[in-house]
Coordinates of C-alpha atoms in Angstrom, one line a residue:
L1399 CA 61.3 0.5 40.8
V1400 CA 62.4 3.9 39.6
Q1401 CA 59.4 5.3 36.9
G1402 CA 58.3 8.1 35.2
N1403 CA 60.4 10.7 36.8
K1404 CA 62.6 13.7 35.9
V1405 CA 66.1 13.4 37.3
G1406 CA 68.0 16.5 36.9
T1407 CA 65.7 19.2 35.0
D1408 CA 63.3 21.4 36.0
T1409 CA 59.7 20.0 36.1
T1410 CA 59.1 20.7 32.4
G1411 CA 62.3 18.7 31.4
T1412 CA 63.4 21.6 29.3
E1413 CA 66.0 23.0 31.5
A1414 CA 69.2 21.7 33.2
I1415 CA 69.7 21.6 36.8
G1416 CA 71.4 18.4 37.1
N1417 CA 72.9 16.8 40.0
T1418 CA 76.5 16.8 41.0
W1419 CA 77.0 13.5 41.4
V1420 CA 74.7 10.5 39.5
G1421 CA 71.0 11.0 38.7
I1422 CA 70.1 7.4 39.7
L1423 CA 72.3 5.2 41.4
I1424 CA 71.6 1.5 41.9
G1425 CA 74.5 -0.2 44.6
H1426 CA 74.7 -3.2 45.9
V1427 CA 71.2 -4.5 45.0
S1428 CA 69.3 -6.9 42.3
G1429 CA 66.2 -6.8 40.8
N1430 CA 65.3 -3.3 40.4
T1431 CA 64.0 -1.6 37.0
I1432 CA 64.4 1.9 35.9
K1433 CA 61.7 2.6 33.8
A1434 CA 59.7 5.9 31.5
N1435 CA 62.5 9.0 33.5
L1436 CA 64.2 11.5 31.7
V1437 CA 67.7 11.7 33.4
S1438 CA 69.7 14.5 31.7
S1439 CA 72.3 17.2 33.2
N1440 CA 73.8 15.0 35.9
N1441 CA 77.4 14.2 36.1
T1442 CA 76.7 10.1 35.5
G1443 CA 73.0 9.6 34.4
I1444 CA 73.0 6.1 35.6
N1445 CA 75.4 4.3 37.5
I1446 CA 74.5 0.6 38.3
Y1447 CA 77.9 -0.9 40.6
G1448 CA 78.6 -2.9 43.6
E1449 CA 78.9 -6.3 44.6
G1450 CA 75.0 -8.2 44.3
A1451 CA 73.6 -5.2 41.6
N1452 CA 72.9 -8.0 39.2
G1453 CA 69.5 -8.3 37.3
N1454 CA 68.7 -5.0 36.9
S1455 CA 66.6 -3.6 34.4
I1456 CA 66.9 -0.3 32.3
V1457 CA 63.8 0.3 29.6
G1458 CA 61.9 3.4 27.9
N1459 CA 64.2 6.4 29.5
L1460 CA 65.2 9.8 27.9
V1461 CA 69.2 9.7 29.2
G1462 CA 70.9 13.1 27.7
T1463 CA 68.1 14.7 26.1
D1464 CA 65.4 17.4 26.9
V1465 CA 61.5 15.5 27.3
T1466 CA 60.6 15.5 23.8
G1467 CA 64.0 13.5 23.0
T1468 CA 65.3 16.3 20.3
L1469 CA 67.4 18.3 22.2
D1470 CA 70.6 17.9 24.3
L1471 CA 70.5 18.1 27.8
G1472 CA 73.3 15.7 28.4
N1473 CA 75.0 14.1 31.4
T1474 CA 78.6 15.6 31.5
A1475 CA 80.0 11.9 31.9
D1476 CA 78.8 8.7 30.6
G1477 CA 74.7 8.2 30.2
I1478 CA 74.8 4.8 32.0
T1479 CA 77.1 3.0 33.1
I1480 CA 77.4 -0.3 34.4
D1481 CA 80.5 -0.9 36.5
G1482 CA 82.0 -4.7 37.5
V1483 CA 78.1 -6.1 37.6
A1484 CA 76.3 -8.9 35.9
N1485 CA 73.3 -9.7 33.7
N1486 CA 71.8 -6.3 34.0
T1487 CA 69.6 -4.9 30.8
I1488 CA 69.6 -1.8 28.7
G1489 CA 66.6 -1.8 26.8
G1490 CA 64.7 -4.8 25.3
I1491 CA 62.7 -5.7 22.2
E1492 CA 59.2 -5.1 23.5
P1493 CA 57.5 -1.8 22.2
G1494 CA 59.0 1.0 24.4
A1495 CA 61.2 -0.7 26.1
G1496 CA 64.5 0.5 24.4
N1497 CA 66.2 3.6 25.7
L1498 CA 67.5 7.1 24.2
V1499 CA 70.8 7.5 25.1
S1500 CA 71.6 10.8 23.5
G1501 CA 73.5 14.0 24.3
N1502 CA 76.1 12.7 27.0
N1503 CA 79.4 14.2 27.2
D1504 CA 81.3 10.9 27.4
D1505 CA 80.0 7.5 26.2
G1506 CA 76.5 6.8 25.8
I1507 CA 76.9 3.3 27.4
A1508 CA 80.0 1.8 29.4
I1509 CA 79.9 -1.5 30.7
Q1510 CA 83.4 -1.8 32.5
N1511 CA 85.8 -3.7 34.9
S1512 CA 86.2 -7.4 35.9
G1513 CA 82.9 -9.0 36.7
A1514 CA 80.7 -6.6 34.2
T1515 CA 79.5 -9.9 31.9
G1516 CA 76.4 -10.7 30.5
N1517 CA 75.2 -7.3 30.5
I1518 CA 72.9 -7.2 27.6
V1519 CA 72.2 -3.8 25.4
Q1520 CA 69.3 -4.0 23.1
G1521 CA 66.6 -2.0 21.2
N1522 CA 68.2 1.1 22.2
I1523 CA 69.1 4.4 19.8
I1524 CA 72.5 5.7 21.2
G1525 CA 73.5 8.5 19.8
M1526 CA 70.4 9.7 17.8
D1527 CA 67.6 11.8 18.7
V1528 CA 64.0 10.1 18.9
T1529 CA 63.2 10.0 15.7
G1530 CA 66.4 7.9 14.8
E1531 CA 67.4 10.0 12.1
V1532 CA 69.0 13.2 13.6
S1533 CA 72.5 13.0 15.2
L1534 CA 72.4 13.8 18.8
A1535 CA 75.8 12.9 19.7
N1536 CA 77.0 11.4 23.0
G1537 CA 80.6 13.0 23.2
V1538 CA 83.1 9.6 23.2
A1539 CA 81.3 6.4 21.9
G1540 CA 78.1 5.2 21.5
V1541 CA 78.8 1.7 23.3
R1542 CA 82.2 1.0 25.3
I1543 CA 83.3 -2.0 26.8
M1544 CA 86.2 -2.2 28.5
G1545 CA 88.1 -4.7 30.6
T1546 CA 85.3 -7.7 30.5
S1547 CA 83.8 -10.1 28.4
N1548 CA 80.5 -11.7 27.2
N1549 CA 78.2 -8.8 27.2
Q1550 CA 75.4 -8.5 23.5
I1551 CA 74.9 -5.7 22.0
T1552 CA 71.9 -6.4 19.6
D1553 CA 69.0 -4.4 17.9
N1554 CA 70.7 -1.1 18.3
R1555 CA 70.6 2.7 16.3
I1556 CA 73.8 3.4 16.8
S1557 CA 74.9 6.9 14.8
G1558 CA 76.3 10.2 15.0
N1559 CA 78.7 10.0 18.1
L1560 CA 81.3 12.0 18.3
G1561 CA 84.4 8.5 18.6
D1562 CA 83.1 5.1 18.1
G1563 CA 80.3 3.6 17.4
V1564 CA 80.7 0.5 19.6
V1565 CA 84.1 0.0 21.1
I1566 CA 85.4 -3.2 22.7
H1567 CA 88.8 -3.0 24.3
S1568 CA 91.4 -4.2 26.9
S1569 CA 93.9 -7.1 26.4
G1570 CA 92.7 -10.4 27.7
F1571 CA 89.0 -10.0 27.7
S1572 CA 87.1 -11.2 24.8
A1573 CA 83.7 -12.7 23.9
S1574 CA 81.7 -10.0 23.6
S1575 CA 79.2 -9.8 20.6
I1576 CA 77.5 -7.0 18.7
R1577 CA 74.6 -8.4 16.4
S1578 CA 71.3 -7.1 14.4
S1579 CA 72.3 -3.4 14.9
Y1580 CA 72.6 -0.6 12.6

């Protein structure tokens, strides 16, 4: 459990002092929860990768904003990256489970590479401030699924990003779904 931390900011959560690489990295391990953290001003905010890194949860975090969820302290690359691993969850439908993923310089959320199947992105605000009413753009896509299949994007608010809201691409991959999102 990684909970209640400020990763990449000062103790007030308002000034950027990011890590050179990844704010929170889960590699080759399963069953972890990243919950209620501020993860901003790093290269990549949160990265889950490597064989065996399945069944992890990312819930209730602010990724790319200040502690208020209204100002841009974006990570310089993606806010959250799931790279080649399966069955991870970003957000959820329970109150407080959704993440705010906004202000990042690249994609808000990237799910990429073969093996990244069965991942769920649910109940998040992506590309707006904490109110869900004001743009706080990610620099490219809100959610990008690339080179993989069978992922779910459901019940999210995705808007205000500088590129696509959701993009699914790479030939030979299919069957990801987008449902009940704005």
